[in-house]
Amino acid sequence: MSVVLRELAGDPDAARLIDVLAPGIHASGNPYFDWLFGDPDVALGVIKRCMARDSSEIAIRRVTVLERDGELLGCFIAVDGAEMARCARSDSVTALAAVGRAGRTAFLRRAAAAASLRRPIDADQWFWSKMWVDPKHRGAGLGRLIAEQVAADGDRRGFPRGRVDARPEDAHLIALYESVGYEQRGLTRTSDGIIGVIEMVREP
Amino acid sequence: MTLQSSDVRDYVLLSLAEPLADSGLDPAAVPDDLDLLDAGVIDSFGILELIAGVEEHFGVEIDFDELDPEGLTVLGTFASFVAIEVQAARGG
């Protein structure tokens, strides 16, 4: 049976998949998530809370899953750049509430260090992130399937630009993104130098 | 003493005096419908600072989940919400 890509936006019971997909979203965003929240369990908790909110950048309704014969193979998220400001507001509230008063000072310190990490997503960009493929199914071309799907989706929806951010150490992902038309636009790092991001843009 | 939304507004404008000036905005003339994020006065980290700042300044923990995200960075909406929540937390 072939691989099926299914947008969870149309699934009224998508929330049941939060616990299933959150570890993959967590893994796809690391080491950033664990660095930002200072603890893997806290990071996973914030991710689950964000996924439960429709206004979040990583809301479950924004996730597309890859399935084959009912088995979950992977997932990714794609967001209209015009929604990113609303997402930032929502996720800021969720993150601050989740880290609690005790963790707030350290979290704010790391968030300040991360402030210049990701250049803002522009309103005309189709922003792709949180690609995760189950380790059991890696090496089977699923990453390429996702990359081609995201590029086609962005074109079909009329976005003049696609955007994805890559870690400089993920050479295989950078090559994948470049293979479907993304170009490197610059490297930024957290002020402590620990986390780096390469902005990549596709202009069909 | 009852906390008014104007008190919260004054605190926010004072704490953002520098970025407001950088954006060419006069605090005395800023409208209530100014969206601080859209106007470039704050960025995503600024949202965190704004929330943490008012909670520390007014000495209460506020559940911002109750506020629509769109209103979170609108000056008047934010100030009114914080004033109501602070009053409620103070038992007033």
XYZ file of N, CA and C in Angstrom, chain A residues 39-107:
207
model
N 14.968 21.687 29.985
C 14.678 20.345 30.481
C 13.782 19.633 29.449
N 14.137 18.409 29.075
C 13.345 17.710 28.049
C 11.883 17.505 28.440
N 11.628 17.201 29.712
C 10.240 16.965 30.130
C 9.422 18.250 30.079
N 10.040 19.355 30.502
C 9.349 20.647 30.422
C 9.073 20.987 28.955
N 10.085 20.767 28.109
C 9.922 21.069 26.682
C 8.773 20.262 26.085
N 8.716 18.977 26.398
C 7.652 18.133 25.856
C 6.279 18.586 26.374
N 6.242 19.014 27.628
C 4.985 19.512 28.187
C 4.512 20.773 27.483
N 5.438 21.690 27.200
C 5.073 22.923 26.486
C 4.576 22.584 25.083
N 5.261 21.653 24.448
C 4.866 21.264 23.080
C 3.443 20.710 23.075
N 3.129 19.865 24.032
C 1.768 19.295 24.075
C 0.721 20.380 24.310
N 1.036 21.319 25.202
C 0.077 22.401 25.478
C -0.120 23.276 24.241
N 0.986 23.542 23.545
C 0.876 24.358 22.326
C 0.069 23.609 21.263
N 0.331 22.322 21.108
C -0.361 21.554 20.070
C -1.873 21.538 20.290
N -2.284 21.685 21.550
C -3.711 21.669 21.876
C -4.403 22.996 21.575
N -3.637 24.031 21.266
C -4.232 25.346 20.989
C -4.249 25.616 19.482
N -5.408 25.919 18.949
C -5.537 26.145 17.507
C -4.670 27.294 17.003
N -4.386 28.253 17.896
C -3.634 29.431 17.462
C -2.122 29.216 17.502
N -1.676 28.050 17.955
C -0.239 27.803 18.055
C 0.388 27.516 16.692
N 1.689 27.839 16.599
C 2.448 27.495 15.395
C 2.480 25.982 15.195
N 2.412 25.234 16.285
C 2.494 23.772 16.172
C 1.156 23.111 16.556
N 0.068 23.831 16.355
C -1.262 23.273 16.652
C -1.450 21.952 15.917
N -2.116 21.021 16.564
C -2.332 19.705 15.950
C -3.051 19.843 14.618
N -3.903 20.858 14.493
C -4.663 21.034 13.244
C -3.768 21.441 12.076
N -2.547 21.874 12.365
C -1.626 22.260 11.287
C -0.746 21.096 10.829
N -0.820 19.984 11.546
C 0.067 18.857 11.254
C -0.473 18.050 10.074
N 0.446 17.618 9.219
C 0.134 16.629 8.190
C 0.880 15.348 8.550
N 0.180 14.237 8.546
C 0.833 12.967 8.885
C 1.031 12.116 7.646
N 2.066 11.287 7.697
C 2.313 10.292 6.655
C 1.890 8.941 7.224
N 1.044 8.258 6.498
C 0.556 6.959 6.968
C 0.646 5.933 5.843
N 0.802 4.688 6.271
C 0.733 3.587 5.307
C -0.004 2.434 5.980
N -1.098 2.089 5.416
C -1.897 0.983 5.976
C -2.197 1.216 7.460
N -2.502 2.479 7.794
C -2.862 2.819 9.168
C -1.682 3.050 10.090
N -0.474 2.806 9.608
C 0.714 3.016 10.453
C 1.249 4.430 10.258
N 1.558 5.104 11.363
C 2.108 6.457 11.308
C 3.598 6.394 10.970
N 3.988 7.064 9.892
C 5.381 7.025 9.451
C 6.131 8.313 9.763
N 5.417 9.414 9.849
C 6.084 10.693 10.074
C 5.080 11.829 10.033
N 5.601 13.041 10.108
C 4.716 14.214 10.086
C 5.508 15.468 9.730
N 4.796 16.528 9.450
C 5.400 17.839 9.272
C 4.334 18.894 9.505
N 4.774 20.141 9.609
C 3.854 21.266 9.791
C 4.153 22.322 8.730
N 3.114 22.877 8.149
C 3.280 24.002 7.224
C 2.285 25.091 7.632
N 2.770 26.331 7.668
C 1.966 27.445 8.192
C 2.010 28.621 7.224
N 0.871 29.244 7.042
C 0.775 30.499 6.290
C 1.535 31.578 7.082
N 2.520 32.208 6.455
C 3.321 33.208 7.149
C 2.496 34.321 7.777
N 1.326 34.608 7.175
C 0.472 35.681 7.709
C -0.082 35.328 9.086
N -0.041 34.054 9.437
C -0.565 33.632 10.739
C 0.505 33.618 11.824
N 1.746 33.856 11.451
C 2.832 33.645 12.413
C 2.835 34.635 13.571
N 2.361 35.863 13.345
C 2.324 36.822 14.452
C 1.319 36.366 15.511
N 0.162 35.886 15.047
C -0.837 35.353 15.986
C -0.258 34.152 16.738
N 0.471 33.318 16.015
C 1.095 32.144 16.644
C 2.087 32.570 17.729
N 2.865 33.607 17.446
C 3.864 34.064 18.418
C 3.194 34.528 19.697
N 2.064 35.225 19.558
C 1.336 35.686 20.742
C 0.850 34.488 21.557
N 0.240 33.550 20.858
C -0.333 32.387 21.524
C 0.740 31.548 22.214
N 1.818 31.275 21.493
C 2.853 30.395 22.044
C 3.638 31.065 23.180
N 3.710 32.382 23.164
C 4.366 33.089 24.277
C 3.582 32.876 25.570
N 2.264 33.005 25.473
C 1.411 32.808 26.646
C 1.544 31.376 27.167
N 1.474 30.422 26.245
C 1.550 29.011 26.640
C 2.895 28.693 27.281
N 3.966 29.164 26.678
C 5.297 28.854 27.196
C 5.512 29.435 28.590
N 5.106 30.688 28.769
C 5.305 31.307 30.084
C 4.496 30.597 31.166
N 3.274 30.218 30.816
C 2.442 29.508 31.795
C 3.036 28.143 32.112
N 3.564 27.485 31.104
C 4.064 26.123 31.300
C 5.360 26.071 32.109
N 6.237 27.044 31.929
C 7.500 26.986 32.689
C 7.281 27.381 34.145
N 6.190 28.085 34.419
C 5.865 28.426 35.800
C 6.758 29.518 36.354
N 6.394 29.973 37.554
C 7.155 31.067 38.174
C 8.602 30.651 38.452
N 8.776 29.398 38.888
C 10.112 28.947 39.279
C 11.078 28.928 38.096
N 10.563 28.573 36.934
C 11.447 28.456 35.778
C 11.502 29.684 34.915
N 10.755 30.721 35.307
C 10.581 31.868 34.420
C 11.876 32.651 34.154
N 12.644 32.918 35.197
C 13.849 33.746 35.018
C 14.823 33.097 34.041
N 15.063 31.796 34.253
C 16.003 31.097 33.367
C 15.452 31.023 31.953
N 14.143 30.800 31.841
C 13.525 30.729 30.515
C 13.645 32.063 29.785
